Short mmCIF file of C-alpha atoms and ligand atoms in Angstrom, two decimals:
data_model
loop_
_atom_site.label_atom_id
_atom_site.label_comp_id
_atom_site.label_asym_id
_atom_site.label_seq_id
_atom_site.Cartn_x
_atom_site.Cartn_y
_atom_site.Cartn_z
CA MET A 227 103.76 154.61 127.64
CA LYS A 228 106.31 154.83 130.47
CA ASN A 229 105.78 151.87 132.82
CA SER A 230 102.94 150.57 130.67
CA PRO A 231 102.29 146.80 130.57
CA GLN A 232 104.08 146.74 127.22
CA VAL A 233 107.22 148.42 128.64
CA LEU A 234 107.29 146.33 131.82
CA SER A 235 106.78 143.05 129.97
CA GLN A 236 109.73 143.98 127.77
CA LEU A 237 111.82 144.67 130.86
CA ILE A 238 110.93 141.21 132.13
CA LEU A 239 111.68 139.51 128.81
CA ASN A 240 115.04 141.27 128.61
CA LYS A 241 116.07 139.18 131.61
CA ARG A 242 115.19 135.97 129.74
CA PRO A 243 114.85 136.76 126.02
CA ASP A 244 114.07 133.22 124.82
CA PHE A 245 111.32 132.62 127.40
CA LYS A 246 107.82 132.27 125.93
CA PRO A 247 105.31 131.38 128.67
CA LYS A 248 101.75 130.56 127.64
CA ILE A 249 100.60 129.98 131.21
CA ALA A 250 100.78 132.27 134.21
CA ILE A 251 100.10 131.11 137.75
CA ILE A 252 99.12 133.60 140.45
CA LEU A 253 99.70 132.14 143.88
CA GLY A 254 97.66 133.32 146.84
CA SER A 255 98.35 133.39 150.58
CA GLY A 256 100.40 130.53 151.91
CA SER A 257 100.60 128.53 148.69
CA ALA A 258 103.91 130.13 147.80
CA ASN A 259 105.88 126.89 148.30
CA LEU A 260 104.26 125.51 145.17
CA ALA A 261 106.91 127.58 143.44
CA ASP A 262 109.53 125.11 144.74
CA LYS A 263 108.49 122.75 141.96
CA LEU A 264 109.68 125.14 139.26
CA GLN A 265 112.97 124.33 137.56
CA ASP A 266 115.61 126.51 135.97
CA VAL A 267 114.14 129.60 137.63
CA ILE A 268 114.92 133.29 137.29
CA SER A 269 113.28 135.44 139.94
CA ILE A 270 112.38 139.08 139.51
CA PRO A 271 111.28 140.93 142.68
CA TYR A 272 108.16 143.01 142.13
CA HIS A 273 109.93 146.02 143.64
CA SER A 274 112.51 145.97 140.83
CA LEU A 275 109.77 146.69 138.28
CA PRO A 276 108.74 150.36 138.22
CA ASN A 277 105.13 150.92 139.35
CA PHE A 278 104.51 147.20 139.84
CA PRO A 279 101.81 146.85 142.54
CA ILE A 280 103.27 145.35 145.71
CA SER A 281 101.45 143.58 148.53
CA ARG A 282 102.48 144.09 152.14
CA VAL A 283 100.42 141.14 153.42
CA GLU A 284 102.24 138.36 155.25
CA GLY A 285 102.37 135.17 153.20
CA HIS A 286 103.03 136.93 149.90
CA PRO A 287 106.75 137.07 148.95
CA GLY A 288 106.27 139.44 145.99
CA GLN A 289 108.23 138.17 143.03
CA LEU A 290 107.85 136.89 139.51
CA LEU A 291 109.40 133.50 138.80
CA LEU A 292 110.23 132.58 135.22
CA GLY A 293 110.79 128.85 135.12
CA TYR A 294 109.67 125.45 133.91
CA LEU A 295 107.04 123.15 135.38
CA ASN A 296 107.26 119.70 133.79
CA LYS A 297 109.28 121.29 130.97
CA VAL A 298 106.48 123.80 130.27
CA PRO A 299 107.56 127.45 130.55
CA VAL A 300 105.41 129.22 133.14
CA ILE A 301 105.48 132.59 134.78
CA CYS A 302 104.60 132.34 138.42
CA CYS A 303 103.45 135.42 140.33
CA GLN A 304 104.29 134.78 143.97
CA GLY A 305 101.98 137.18 145.69
CA ARG A 306 99.17 139.43 144.58
CA VAL A 307 97.65 142.73 145.60
CA HIS A 308 94.27 143.25 147.21
CA ALA A 309 91.70 146.01 147.00
CA TYR A 310 91.74 146.25 150.83
CA GLU A 311 95.37 147.39 150.62
CA GLY A 312 94.15 150.45 148.77
CA MET A 313 95.07 149.16 145.35
CA GLN A 314 93.39 150.98 142.50
CA GLU A 315 91.92 149.91 139.17
CA LYS A 316 95.18 150.74 137.37
CA ASP A 317 97.15 148.38 139.64
CA PHE A 318 95.01 145.35 138.76
CA GLN A 319 95.11 146.32 135.09
CA LEU A 320 98.90 146.58 135.07
CA PHE A 321 99.41 143.30 136.94
CA ILE A 322 97.29 141.22 134.56
CA ARG A 323 98.07 143.04 131.31
CA ILE A 324 101.79 142.44 131.80
CA LEU A 325 101.00 138.71 131.63
CA LYS A 326 99.03 139.27 128.44
CA CYS A 327 101.91 141.26 126.93
CA LEU A 328 104.32 138.45 127.87
CA GLY A 329 102.32 136.18 125.56
CA CYS A 330 100.33 134.24 128.16
CA GLU A 331 97.01 132.79 127.04
CA THR A 332 95.91 131.21 130.32
CA VAL A 333 96.01 132.37 133.94
CA LEU A 334 95.65 129.91 136.78
CA MET A 335 95.02 131.51 140.15
CA THR A 336 94.95 130.15 143.66
CA ASN A 337 93.55 131.81 146.74
CA ALA A 338 92.54 131.27 150.34
CA THR A 339 88.86 131.17 151.17
CA GLY A 340 86.42 130.69 153.98
CA SER A 341 83.88 127.91 153.45
CA LEU A 342 80.14 128.51 153.66
CA ARG A 343 79.47 124.77 153.61
CA LYS A 344 80.14 122.25 156.32
CA ASP A 345 81.09 119.68 153.65
CA PHE A 346 83.97 121.95 152.51
CA GLN A 347 86.29 121.67 155.51
CA PRO A 348 89.68 123.43 155.96
CA GLY A 349 92.25 121.92 153.60
CA GLN A 350 89.66 121.21 150.88
CA LEU A 351 90.43 122.44 147.34
CA VAL A 352 87.51 124.00 145.44
CA LEU A 353 87.43 124.67 141.70
CA ILE A 354 85.72 127.99 141.12
CA ALA A 355 82.92 127.76 138.57
CA ASP A 356 81.51 131.28 138.94
CA HIS A 357 81.62 134.30 141.22
CA ILE A 358 79.47 136.93 142.86
CA ASN A 359 81.33 140.24 142.87
CA PHE A 360 80.65 142.12 146.10
CA HIS A 361 83.71 144.37 145.75
CA PRO A 362 82.62 148.01 145.67
CA MET A 363 84.84 148.56 142.62
CA ASN A 364 85.26 147.13 139.17
CA PRO A 365 88.89 147.24 137.98
CA LEU A 366 87.84 148.42 134.52
CA VAL A 367 86.11 151.62 135.63
CA GLY A 368 87.56 154.56 133.71
CA ILE A 369 88.60 155.06 130.11
CA ASN A 370 88.63 151.77 128.22
CA ASP A 371 91.92 150.73 126.66
CA ASP A 372 90.67 149.31 123.35
CA GLU A 373 94.06 147.75 122.72
CA PHE A 374 93.26 145.20 125.41
CA GLY A 375 89.54 144.64 125.00
CA PRO A 376 86.10 146.12 124.36
CA ARG A 377 84.24 148.45 126.71
CA PHE A 378 81.52 145.88 127.37
CA PHE A 379 82.13 142.17 127.45
CA PRO A 380 80.39 139.05 128.78
CA MET A 381 81.28 137.22 131.99
CA ASP A 382 79.12 134.11 131.52
CA ASP A 383 82.20 132.10 130.58
CA ALA A 384 84.64 133.72 133.03
CA TYR A 385 85.85 130.40 134.41
CA ASP A 386 86.87 128.40 131.36
CA LYS A 387 84.87 125.17 130.95
CA LYS A 388 87.64 123.25 129.18
CA LEU A 389 90.23 124.20 131.79
CA ARG A 390 87.85 123.18 134.56
CA HIS A 391 87.18 119.85 132.91
CA SER A 392 90.88 119.22 132.48
CA LEU A 393 91.68 120.15 136.10
CA GLN A 394 88.93 117.87 137.39
CA GLN A 395 90.19 114.97 135.29
CA THR A 396 93.72 115.46 136.63
CA ALA A 397 92.42 115.74 140.19
CA GLU A 398 90.53 112.46 139.76
CA GLN A 399 93.66 110.71 138.47
CA LEU A 400 95.58 111.96 141.51
CA ASN A 401 92.79 111.08 143.92
CA ILE A 402 92.41 114.72 144.97
CA SER A 403 88.90 115.87 145.76
CA LEU A 404 88.03 118.98 143.68
CA PRO A 405 84.36 119.95 143.84
CA GLU A 406 83.15 123.09 142.06
CA GLY A 407 81.88 126.12 143.92
CA VAL A 408 80.83 129.76 143.62
CA TYR A 409 83.25 132.38 145.00
CA PHE A 410 81.84 135.39 146.82
CA SER A 411 84.27 138.32 146.80
CA VAL A 412 84.31 140.80 149.66
CA LEU A 413 86.53 143.83 150.11
CA GLY A 414 87.90 142.93 153.56
CA PRO A 415 90.14 143.33 155.47
CA SER A 416 87.71 142.47 158.29
CA PHE A 417 86.33 138.97 158.14
CA GLU A 418 82.57 138.69 157.80
CA THR A 419 79.86 138.62 160.43
CA PRO A 420 77.77 135.46 160.82
CA ALA A 421 74.72 137.33 159.43
CA GLU A 422 76.68 138.32 156.32
CA ILE A 423 77.72 134.72 155.77
CA ARG A 424 74.12 133.51 156.09
CA ALA A 425 73.10 136.13 153.52
CA PHE A 426 75.89 135.17 151.08
CA ARG A 427 74.82 131.53 151.35
CA ILE A 428 71.26 132.42 150.42
CA LEU A 429 72.65 134.34 147.42
CA GLY A 430 74.33 131.17 146.15
CA ALA A 431 77.92 131.34 147.42
CA ASP A 432 80.01 128.35 148.50
CA VAL A 433 83.24 130.11 149.51
CA VAL A 434 84.19 133.67 150.42
CA GLY A 435 87.44 135.59 149.90
CA MET A 436 89.06 138.99 149.53
CA SER A 437 90.97 138.60 146.28
CA THR A 438 90.99 137.21 142.75
CA VAL A 439 87.82 138.70 141.26
CA PRO A 440 89.48 141.97 140.11
CA GLU A 441 92.20 139.95 138.36
CA VAL A 442 89.63 137.64 136.76
CA ILE A 443 87.70 140.61 135.35
CA VAL A 444 90.82 142.23 133.86
CA ALA A 445 91.99 138.88 132.50
CA ARG A 446 88.68 138.15 130.77
CA HIS A 447 88.59 141.65 129.30
CA CYS A 448 91.86 140.99 127.46
CA GLY A 449 90.87 137.47 126.41
CA LEU A 450 92.95 135.44 128.85
CA LYS A 451 91.46 132.09 129.81
CA VAL A 452 91.02 131.72 133.56
CA ALA A 453 90.88 128.91 136.10
CA VAL A 454 90.82 129.43 139.86
CA ILE A 455 91.42 126.92 142.61
CA SER A 456 90.53 127.98 146.12
CA VAL A 457 91.97 126.48 149.26
CA VAL A 458 89.48 126.37 152.12
CA THR A 459 91.45 127.71 155.06
CA ASN A 460 88.61 128.02 157.56
CA LEU A 461 84.88 127.65 158.03
CA ALA A 462 83.31 131.07 157.46
CA SER A 463 82.15 133.24 160.33
CA GLY A 464 79.40 131.63 162.41
CA LEU A 465 79.97 128.12 161.04
CA SER A 466 82.43 127.15 163.74
CA GLU A 467 83.10 127.97 167.38
CA GLU A 468 86.55 129.36 166.57
CA SER A 469 87.32 132.90 165.50
CA ILE A 470 89.07 133.31 162.14
CA THR A 471 92.69 134.46 162.18
CA HIS A 472 95.14 135.23 159.38
CA GLU A 473 97.64 132.81 160.99
CA GLY A 474 95.02 130.04 160.88
CA THR A 475 94.34 130.67 157.20
CA LEU A 476 98.09 130.52 156.42
CA HIS A 477 98.40 127.25 158.32
CA PHE A 478 95.70 125.48 156.28
CA ALA A 479 96.82 127.09 153.02
CA GLU A 480 100.29 125.63 153.56
CA LYS A 481 98.86 122.22 154.46
CA ALA A 482 96.79 122.11 151.26
CA SER A 483 99.57 123.48 149.07
CA HIS A 484 101.03 119.97 148.75
CA ASP A 485 97.92 118.75 146.88
CA LEU A 486 97.68 122.02 145.01
CA GLY A 487 101.28 121.60 143.83
CA ARG A 488 100.70 118.02 142.65
CA LEU A 489 97.52 119.04 140.88
CA LEU A 490 98.98 122.01 139.02
CA GLU A 491 102.18 120.20 138.15
CA SER A 492 100.28 117.32 136.57
CA ALA A 493 97.66 119.50 134.93
CA ILE A 494 100.08 121.89 133.31
CA GLU A 495 101.11 119.70 130.40
CA GLN A 496 97.53 118.94 129.47
CA LEU A 497 96.54 122.59 129.68
CA THR A 498 99.06 123.64 127.05
CA ASN A 499 97.71 121.12 124.48
N1 LIG B 1096 86.57 135.40 154.65
C1 LIG B 1096 87.15 136.19 153.73
N2 LIG B 1096 88.33 135.93 153.19
C2 LIG B 1096 88.98 134.83 153.58
C3 LIG B 1096 88.44 133.95 154.54
C4 LIG B 1096 87.17 134.25 155.11
O1 LIG B 1096 86.61 133.53 155.95
N3 LIG B 1096 89.32 132.96 154.72
C5 LIG B 1096 90.37 133.20 153.88
N4 LIG B 1096 90.16 134.34 153.20
#
């Protein structure tokens, strides 16, 4: 049990015993400044938690923030790990199950994506309605921990309909465009070739990225409700004359994080009802 999700969540709660978050937010590349909207914040660096998986990717500060967004207690994970960093199944399990053990019922995630559609330009927010998992691993391979969920479970409702509806309503009120799309997950870290992107498009994808899907799978296994908002940071390989760079993706993620912040801040109250 040493360094289990149960033990680590207790360590976290010891720092703020009266804190009872129902919502966790996992912030992807470049959208870290969304965290500025939190009030009355306690921050816990990932490295202070034994065995907590830590990202080395630029744009990910690596800390948990326990604070209030519009008076709603939320736990904000500033930074996430990626399979391309060599993270293993157990790392994704620990990351998400800590949130479950903290009492969260809903996880909102953001990420950076490449767009496979010319009508989804850089800066556009996309509400993920489904995914195609092209990662070579599934984070639940290995012995099943029945305490968290069953061996086999459905994924037809992975992206919660009610949450999506609520986020779209809020976006409409705020005049933020939020079309739905299908997320195609790749391992990375290389960006795709133009031929790969053409193939993914034929398979039904709208955006492509290197994160999120392992967390979604672990979250659904333990019954957490999930919503994901992607920020289009670039047109995918072959759709524009320019080569894709990590710096470019950070630039557009930061630009869009203003809208993302407004959207999540306004949506949060409704999501807890
Ligand atoms: N491909 C994969 N992952 C990404 C991209 C991309 O074009 N942009 C941001 N993350």
